[in-house]
Structures are given as structure tokens and as C-alpha cells.
mmCIF file of C-alpha atoms in Angstrom:
data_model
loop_
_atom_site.group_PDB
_atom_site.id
_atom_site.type_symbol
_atom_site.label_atom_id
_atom_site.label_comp_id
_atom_site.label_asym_id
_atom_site.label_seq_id
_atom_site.Cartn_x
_atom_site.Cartn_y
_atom_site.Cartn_z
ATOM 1 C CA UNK A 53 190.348 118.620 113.264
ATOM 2 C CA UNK A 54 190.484 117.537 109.581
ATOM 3 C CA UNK A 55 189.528 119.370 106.728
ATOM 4 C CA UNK A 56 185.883 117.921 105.944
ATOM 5 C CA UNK A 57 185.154 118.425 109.595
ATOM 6 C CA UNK A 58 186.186 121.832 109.540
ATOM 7 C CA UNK A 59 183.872 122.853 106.690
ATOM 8 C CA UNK A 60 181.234 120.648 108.411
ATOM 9 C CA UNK A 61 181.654 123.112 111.493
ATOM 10 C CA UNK A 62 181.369 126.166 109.854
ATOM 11 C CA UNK A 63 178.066 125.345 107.461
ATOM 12 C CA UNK A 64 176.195 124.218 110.675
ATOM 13 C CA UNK A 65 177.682 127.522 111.977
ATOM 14 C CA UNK A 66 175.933 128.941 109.014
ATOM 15 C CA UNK A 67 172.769 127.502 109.526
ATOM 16 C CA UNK A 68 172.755 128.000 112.950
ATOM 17 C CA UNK A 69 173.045 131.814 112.077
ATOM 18 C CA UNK A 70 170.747 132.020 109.641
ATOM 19 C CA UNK A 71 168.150 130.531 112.245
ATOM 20 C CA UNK A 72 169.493 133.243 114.434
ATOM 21 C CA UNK A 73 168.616 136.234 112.177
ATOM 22 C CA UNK A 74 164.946 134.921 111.985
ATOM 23 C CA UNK A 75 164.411 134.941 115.815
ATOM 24 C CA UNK A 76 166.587 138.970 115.643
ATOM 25 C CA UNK A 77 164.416 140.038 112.474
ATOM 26 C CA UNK A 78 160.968 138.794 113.634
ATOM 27 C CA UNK A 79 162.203 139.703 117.633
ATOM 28 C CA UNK A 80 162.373 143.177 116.989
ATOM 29 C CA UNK A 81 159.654 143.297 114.655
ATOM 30 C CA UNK A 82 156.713 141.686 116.971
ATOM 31 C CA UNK A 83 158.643 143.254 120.719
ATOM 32 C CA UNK A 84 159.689 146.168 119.667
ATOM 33 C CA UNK A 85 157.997 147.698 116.341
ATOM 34 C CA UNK A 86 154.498 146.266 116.653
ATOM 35 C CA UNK A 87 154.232 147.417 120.145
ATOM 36 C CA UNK A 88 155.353 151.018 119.517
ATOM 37 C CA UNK A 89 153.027 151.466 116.570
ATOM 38 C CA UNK A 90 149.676 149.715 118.034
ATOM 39 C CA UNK A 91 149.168 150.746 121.218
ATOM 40 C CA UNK A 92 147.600 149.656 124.846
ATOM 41 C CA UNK A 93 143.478 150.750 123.733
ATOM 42 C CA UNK A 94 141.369 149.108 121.181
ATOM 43 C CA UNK A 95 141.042 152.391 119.391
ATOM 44 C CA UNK A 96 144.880 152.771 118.770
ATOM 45 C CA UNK A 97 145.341 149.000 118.221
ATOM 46 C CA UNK A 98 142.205 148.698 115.680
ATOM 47 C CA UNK A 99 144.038 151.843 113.432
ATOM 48 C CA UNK A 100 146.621 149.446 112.685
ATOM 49 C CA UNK A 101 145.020 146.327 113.052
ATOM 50 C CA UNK A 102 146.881 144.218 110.485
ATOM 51 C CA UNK A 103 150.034 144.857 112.152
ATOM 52 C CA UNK A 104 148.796 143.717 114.985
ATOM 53 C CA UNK A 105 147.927 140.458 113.341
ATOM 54 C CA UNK A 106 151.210 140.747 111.948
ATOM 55 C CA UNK A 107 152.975 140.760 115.137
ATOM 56 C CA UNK A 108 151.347 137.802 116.506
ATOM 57 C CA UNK A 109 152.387 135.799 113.171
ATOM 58 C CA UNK A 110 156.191 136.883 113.550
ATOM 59 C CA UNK A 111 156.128 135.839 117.021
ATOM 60 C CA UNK A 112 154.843 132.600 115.807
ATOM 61 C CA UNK A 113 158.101 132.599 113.717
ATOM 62 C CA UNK A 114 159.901 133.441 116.510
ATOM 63 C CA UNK A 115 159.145 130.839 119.064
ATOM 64 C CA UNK A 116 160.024 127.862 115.896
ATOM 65 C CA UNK A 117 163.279 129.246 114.974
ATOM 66 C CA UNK A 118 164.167 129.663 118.215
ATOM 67 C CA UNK A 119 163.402 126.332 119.315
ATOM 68 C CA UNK A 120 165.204 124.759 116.837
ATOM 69 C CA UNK A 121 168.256 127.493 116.860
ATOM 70 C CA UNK A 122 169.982 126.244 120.539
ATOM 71 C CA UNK A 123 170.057 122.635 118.635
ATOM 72 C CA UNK A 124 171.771 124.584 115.767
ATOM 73 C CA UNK A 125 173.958 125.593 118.205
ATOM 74 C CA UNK A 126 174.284 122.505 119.609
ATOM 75 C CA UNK A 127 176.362 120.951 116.728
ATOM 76 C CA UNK A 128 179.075 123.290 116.679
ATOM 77 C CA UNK A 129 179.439 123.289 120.462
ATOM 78 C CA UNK A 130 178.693 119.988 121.574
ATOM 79 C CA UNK A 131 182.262 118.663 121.610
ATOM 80 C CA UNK A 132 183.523 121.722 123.394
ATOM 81 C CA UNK A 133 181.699 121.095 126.407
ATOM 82 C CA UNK A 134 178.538 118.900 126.385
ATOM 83 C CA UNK A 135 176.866 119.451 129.720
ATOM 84 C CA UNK A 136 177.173 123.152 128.627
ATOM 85 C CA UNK A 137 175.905 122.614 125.554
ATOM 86 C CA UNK A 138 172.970 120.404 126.477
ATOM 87 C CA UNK A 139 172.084 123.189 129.742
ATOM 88 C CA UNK A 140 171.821 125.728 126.241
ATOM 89 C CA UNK A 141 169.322 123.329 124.763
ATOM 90 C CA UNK A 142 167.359 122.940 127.839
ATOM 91 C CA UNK A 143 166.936 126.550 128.672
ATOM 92 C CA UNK A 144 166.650 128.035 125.502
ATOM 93 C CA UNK A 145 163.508 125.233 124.873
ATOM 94 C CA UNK A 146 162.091 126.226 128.355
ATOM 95 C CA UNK A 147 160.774 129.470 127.265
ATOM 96 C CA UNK A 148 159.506 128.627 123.691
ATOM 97 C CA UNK A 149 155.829 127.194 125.625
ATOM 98 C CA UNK A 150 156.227 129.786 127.528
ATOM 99 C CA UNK A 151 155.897 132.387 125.171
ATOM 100 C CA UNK A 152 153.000 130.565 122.959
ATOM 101 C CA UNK A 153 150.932 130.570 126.068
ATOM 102 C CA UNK A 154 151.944 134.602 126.539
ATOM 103 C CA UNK A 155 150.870 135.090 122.727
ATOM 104 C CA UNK A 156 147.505 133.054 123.689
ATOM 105 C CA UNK A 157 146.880 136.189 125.729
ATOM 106 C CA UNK A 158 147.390 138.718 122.596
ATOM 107 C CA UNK A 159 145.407 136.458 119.917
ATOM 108 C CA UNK A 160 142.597 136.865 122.660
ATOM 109 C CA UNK A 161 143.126 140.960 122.457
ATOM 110 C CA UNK A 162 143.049 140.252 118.586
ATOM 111 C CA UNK A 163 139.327 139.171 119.121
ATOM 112 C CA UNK A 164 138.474 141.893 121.077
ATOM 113 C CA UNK A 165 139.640 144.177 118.578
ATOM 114 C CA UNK A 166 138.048 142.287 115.648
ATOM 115 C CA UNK A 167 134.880 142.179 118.286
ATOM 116 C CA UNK A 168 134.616 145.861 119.550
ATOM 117 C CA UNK A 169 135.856 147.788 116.776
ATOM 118 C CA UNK A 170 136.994 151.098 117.148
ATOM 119 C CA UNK A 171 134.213 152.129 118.574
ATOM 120 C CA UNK A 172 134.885 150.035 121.726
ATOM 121 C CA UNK A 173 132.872 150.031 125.320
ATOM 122 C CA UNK A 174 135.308 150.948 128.447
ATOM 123 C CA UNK A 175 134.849 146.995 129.594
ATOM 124 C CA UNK A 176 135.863 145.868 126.240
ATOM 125 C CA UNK A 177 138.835 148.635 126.317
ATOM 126 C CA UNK A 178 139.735 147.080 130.063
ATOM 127 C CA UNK A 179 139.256 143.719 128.643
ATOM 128 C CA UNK A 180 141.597 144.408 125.641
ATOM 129 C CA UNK A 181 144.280 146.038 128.720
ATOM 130 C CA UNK A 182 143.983 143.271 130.450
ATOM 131 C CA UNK A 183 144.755 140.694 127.932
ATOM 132 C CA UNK A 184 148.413 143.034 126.967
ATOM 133 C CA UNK A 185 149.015 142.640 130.481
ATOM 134 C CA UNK A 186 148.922 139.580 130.370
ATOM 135 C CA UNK A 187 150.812 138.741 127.957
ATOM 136 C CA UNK A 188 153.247 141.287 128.934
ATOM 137 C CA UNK A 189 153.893 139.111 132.608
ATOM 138 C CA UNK A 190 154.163 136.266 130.348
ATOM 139 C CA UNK A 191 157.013 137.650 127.994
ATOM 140 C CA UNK A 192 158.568 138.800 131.698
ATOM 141 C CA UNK A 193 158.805 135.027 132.600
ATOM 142 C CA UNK A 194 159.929 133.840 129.767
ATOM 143 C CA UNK A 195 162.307 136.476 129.239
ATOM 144 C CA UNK A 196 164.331 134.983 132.123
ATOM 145 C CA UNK A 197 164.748 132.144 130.082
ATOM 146 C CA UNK A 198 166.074 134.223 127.095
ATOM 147 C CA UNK A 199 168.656 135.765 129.296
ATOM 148 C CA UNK A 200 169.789 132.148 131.447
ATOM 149 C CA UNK A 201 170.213 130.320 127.969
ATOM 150 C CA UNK A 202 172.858 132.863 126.776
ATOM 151 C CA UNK A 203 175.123 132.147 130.338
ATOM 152 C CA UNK A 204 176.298 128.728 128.912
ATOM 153 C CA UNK A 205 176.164 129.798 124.943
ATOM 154 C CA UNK A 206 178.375 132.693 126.046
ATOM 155 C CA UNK A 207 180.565 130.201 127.952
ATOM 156 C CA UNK A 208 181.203 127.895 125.088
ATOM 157 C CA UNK A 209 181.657 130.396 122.926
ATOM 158 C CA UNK A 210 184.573 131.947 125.504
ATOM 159 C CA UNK A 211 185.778 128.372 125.743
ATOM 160 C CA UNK A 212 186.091 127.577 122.491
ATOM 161 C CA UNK A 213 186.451 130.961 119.958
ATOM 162 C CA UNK A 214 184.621 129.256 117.835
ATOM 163 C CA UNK A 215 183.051 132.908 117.210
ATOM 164 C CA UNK A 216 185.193 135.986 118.745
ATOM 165 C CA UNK A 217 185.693 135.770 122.232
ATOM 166 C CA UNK A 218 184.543 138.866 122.832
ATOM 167 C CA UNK A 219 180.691 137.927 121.517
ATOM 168 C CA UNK A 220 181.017 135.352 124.243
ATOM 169 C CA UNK A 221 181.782 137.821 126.947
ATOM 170 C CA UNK A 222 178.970 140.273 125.603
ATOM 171 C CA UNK A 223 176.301 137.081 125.582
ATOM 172 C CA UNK A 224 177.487 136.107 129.164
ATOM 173 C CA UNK A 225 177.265 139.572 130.237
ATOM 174 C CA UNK A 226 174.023 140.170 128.297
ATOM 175 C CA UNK A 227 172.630 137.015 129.456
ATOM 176 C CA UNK A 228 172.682 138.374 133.597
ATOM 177 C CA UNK A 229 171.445 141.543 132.534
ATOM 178 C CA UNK A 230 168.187 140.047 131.623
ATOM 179 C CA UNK A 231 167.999 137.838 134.738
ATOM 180 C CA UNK A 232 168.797 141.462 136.673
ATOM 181 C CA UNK A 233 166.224 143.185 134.415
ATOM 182 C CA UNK A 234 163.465 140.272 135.659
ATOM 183 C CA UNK A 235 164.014 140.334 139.273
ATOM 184 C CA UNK A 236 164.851 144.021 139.091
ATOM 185 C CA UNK A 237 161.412 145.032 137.897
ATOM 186 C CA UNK A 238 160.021 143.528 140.674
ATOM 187 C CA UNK A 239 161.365 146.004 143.128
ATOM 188 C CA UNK A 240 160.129 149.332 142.287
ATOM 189 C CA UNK A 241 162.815 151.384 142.627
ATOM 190 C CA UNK A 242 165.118 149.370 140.561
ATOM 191 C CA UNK A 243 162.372 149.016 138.012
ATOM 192 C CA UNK A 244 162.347 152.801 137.474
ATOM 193 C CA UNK A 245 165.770 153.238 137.495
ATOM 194 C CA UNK A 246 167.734 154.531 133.919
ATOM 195 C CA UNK A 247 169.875 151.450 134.344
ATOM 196 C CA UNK A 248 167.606 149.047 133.939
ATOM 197 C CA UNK A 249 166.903 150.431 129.931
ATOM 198 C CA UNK A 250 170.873 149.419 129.201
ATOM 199 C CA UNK A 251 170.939 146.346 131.180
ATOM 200 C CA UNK A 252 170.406 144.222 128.189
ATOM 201 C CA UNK A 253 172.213 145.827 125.546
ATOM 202 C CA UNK A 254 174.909 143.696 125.840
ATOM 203 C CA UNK A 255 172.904 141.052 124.942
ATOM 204 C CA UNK A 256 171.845 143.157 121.512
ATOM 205 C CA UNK A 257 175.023 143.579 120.666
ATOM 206 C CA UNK A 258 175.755 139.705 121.229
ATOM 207 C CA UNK A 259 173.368 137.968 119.483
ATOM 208 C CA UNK A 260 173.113 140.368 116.466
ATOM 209 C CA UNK A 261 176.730 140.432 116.616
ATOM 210 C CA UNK A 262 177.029 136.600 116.947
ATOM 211 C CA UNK A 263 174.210 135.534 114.103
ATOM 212 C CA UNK A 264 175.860 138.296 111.556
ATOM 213 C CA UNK A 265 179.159 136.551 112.416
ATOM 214 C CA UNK A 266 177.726 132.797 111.788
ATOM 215 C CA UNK A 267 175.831 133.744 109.239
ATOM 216 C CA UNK A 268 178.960 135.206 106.981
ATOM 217 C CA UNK A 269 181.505 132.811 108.697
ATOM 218 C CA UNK A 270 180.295 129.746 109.835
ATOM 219 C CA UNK A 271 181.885 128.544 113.318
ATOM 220 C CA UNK A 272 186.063 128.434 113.472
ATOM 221 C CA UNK A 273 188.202 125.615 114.980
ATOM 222 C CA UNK A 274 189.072 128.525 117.311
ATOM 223 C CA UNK A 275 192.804 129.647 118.310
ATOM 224 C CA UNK A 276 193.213 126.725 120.653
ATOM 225 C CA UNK A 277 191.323 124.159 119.042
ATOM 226 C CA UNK A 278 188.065 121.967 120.759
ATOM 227 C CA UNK A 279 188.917 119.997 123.908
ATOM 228 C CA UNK A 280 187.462 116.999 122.113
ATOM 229 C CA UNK A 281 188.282 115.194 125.777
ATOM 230 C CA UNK A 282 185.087 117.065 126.971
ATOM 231 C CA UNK A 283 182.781 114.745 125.261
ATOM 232 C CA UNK A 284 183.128 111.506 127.797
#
């Protein structure tokens, strides 16, 4: 790989990881804070009510920059392996309408809230329940998706070193324990189990690890080089 390609490689790297750390900062922002803060009645949800509107915009900014991330991606792994890289694509873009119809089911609890008030009814409290419910089986579904996308990014990343091997190993290995974590929590006895709270934190520590590591480094040639054979 000549020179010019090789800086080629790493600044899509670079924008592929700068894509990445909007879908980590606004991911743990509208799954993670917003949900702790604004809880599952109206009354709870309308005390913070413009971070509830807030997490419904960063999920917005979510599902873009993760639809265009996997064809980041795509650029610095296509000639490793393009059937892998292409399955990446394809999966990752799978869950993206997924998710906007899920958030559908929030923006509806948004005009509930705006609606009801704090001062809310018990049907417009169920109503509001219902519609986090909902969107909570929807984020299950495409959740699966967010785990099966990381098998072949993990993969290529093993493949190639591109980005340190062992990211690839923690995405792969992150990447089942989501699929567990879906089809787990629909047995109840797995679902309760402590092992299903660390199931995906290989996956944390892989994608953070992985868009800190593009985003500072770009992608590598990698210590064996790119089959460049896999692109026929």
C-alpha cells in the first residue's frame, strides 16, 4: 500500500470515528441518562420535560450518524473482505427504521406529557406507560441489530488490525452478548439473572474503545497488510 493510500486510510478512519463518537455521546445520553432522570409516569417525566424532548432529539442524531457510520466503515474495510464488509452495511442500516419507528412511540408520550400535565388522569398516566413500553420492545428489536452488525465489524477488524486486534475480539464478543441479551430476556429466568447486566460490556468497551482509537489514529495498514485478493 503506497503512501497517499495509506493517509487516505487513516483520515476515512478518522471520519469514520468521529461519526462513531456521535452515535456513543448521543447513545448514552438519550438510553441511558434521559431514561434515569425522567422516569416511567407523566408526573416524573413532566419535572424534567425538556430533557425529555432532549432525548428524543439526540436519538434523532443517533439513528443519522449511525446510518451513515457502517459506510464510514465501509471504506477502510472494504478491501479486506467485501462480503464482510457489505453484511456490516446491511445490518447496521437494518435497525436505523427500526429505531425511528420505536422513537414514534416516545414523541407520542411527549404529547401526552405536553397534553396532561403534571397533573395527569390514571388513563393518561397508563397511556403515557404504554407508549415507553412501546418503545422500549422497539429498542429490544432493534437492539439485535446493534449487536449482529458488530459480528462482521469485529471480524474485519481481527482480519485486518487495521485497529488493535483486541477491539475486534471485544466487538465480536460484544456483538453475541447483545443477541444473548435479546433472546435471553425472553425467558424469564435468564432475564433476571446478574449476567445478563454484563453481557454487553464488551461491546462498551469496543466501540468506545474503537471510535477513541479512529478518532486519534485513523485506520493502520495493519501488521500483515490487506488481502487486497479479497476484493474479486
Amino acid at each position: 500500500m503506497n503512501g497517499n493510500a495509506t493517509l487516505g486510510l487513516r483520515r476515512d478512519g478518522r471520519v469514520a470515528g468521529a461519526l462513531y463518537l456521535v452515535v456513543v455521546l448521543t447513545g448514552m445520553f438519550c438510553l441511558a441518562y434521559v431514561p434515569s432522570q425522567s422516569g416511567g409516569m407523566i408526573a416524573e417525566a413532566a419535572a424534567h420535560a425538556g430533557l425529555f424532548r432532549a432525548g428524543i432529539a439526540a436519538f434523532l442524531a443517533m439513528q443519522v450518524a449511525f446510518l451513515l457510520l457502517p459506510f464510514a466503515l465501509y471504506r477502510v474495510f472494504a478491501d479486506v473482505n467485501r462480503g464482510a464488509a457489505t453484511l456490516m452495511v446491511a445490518l447496521a442500516a437494518v435497525s436505523v427504521p427500526i429505531g425511528l419507528v420505536a422513537v414514534t412511540h416516545r414523541m407520542e408520550a411527549l404529547s401526552l406529557l405536553e397534553t396532561a400535565g403534571a397533573n395527569a388522569a390514571d388513563s393518561a398516566n397508563a397511556a403515557f406507560a404504554l407508549c415507553l413500553q412501546r418503545y422500549g420492545h422497539g429498542l429490544r428489536i432493534a437492539s439485535l441489530f446493534w449487536g449482529l452488525w458488530l459480528l462482521p465489524f469485529g471480524w474485519l477488524v481481527l482480519r485486518s488490525g487495521r485497529i488493535p486486534r483486541v477491539l475486534g475480539l471485544l466487538l465480536v464478543l460484544g456483538g453475541a452478548g447483545y443477541v444473548a441479551q435479546v433472546f435471553g430476556g425472553l425467558v424469564p429466568r435468564v432475564a433476571d439473572s446478574a449476567l445478563m447486566g454484563y453481557v454487553r460490556m464488551p461491546a462498551a468497551l469496543g466501540e468506545i474503545g474503537s471510535c477513541l482509537w479512529l478518532l486519534a489514529f485513523g485506520a493502520r495498514v495493519g501488521r500483515g497488510g490487506a488481502p487486497q485478493s479479497s476484493l474479486s
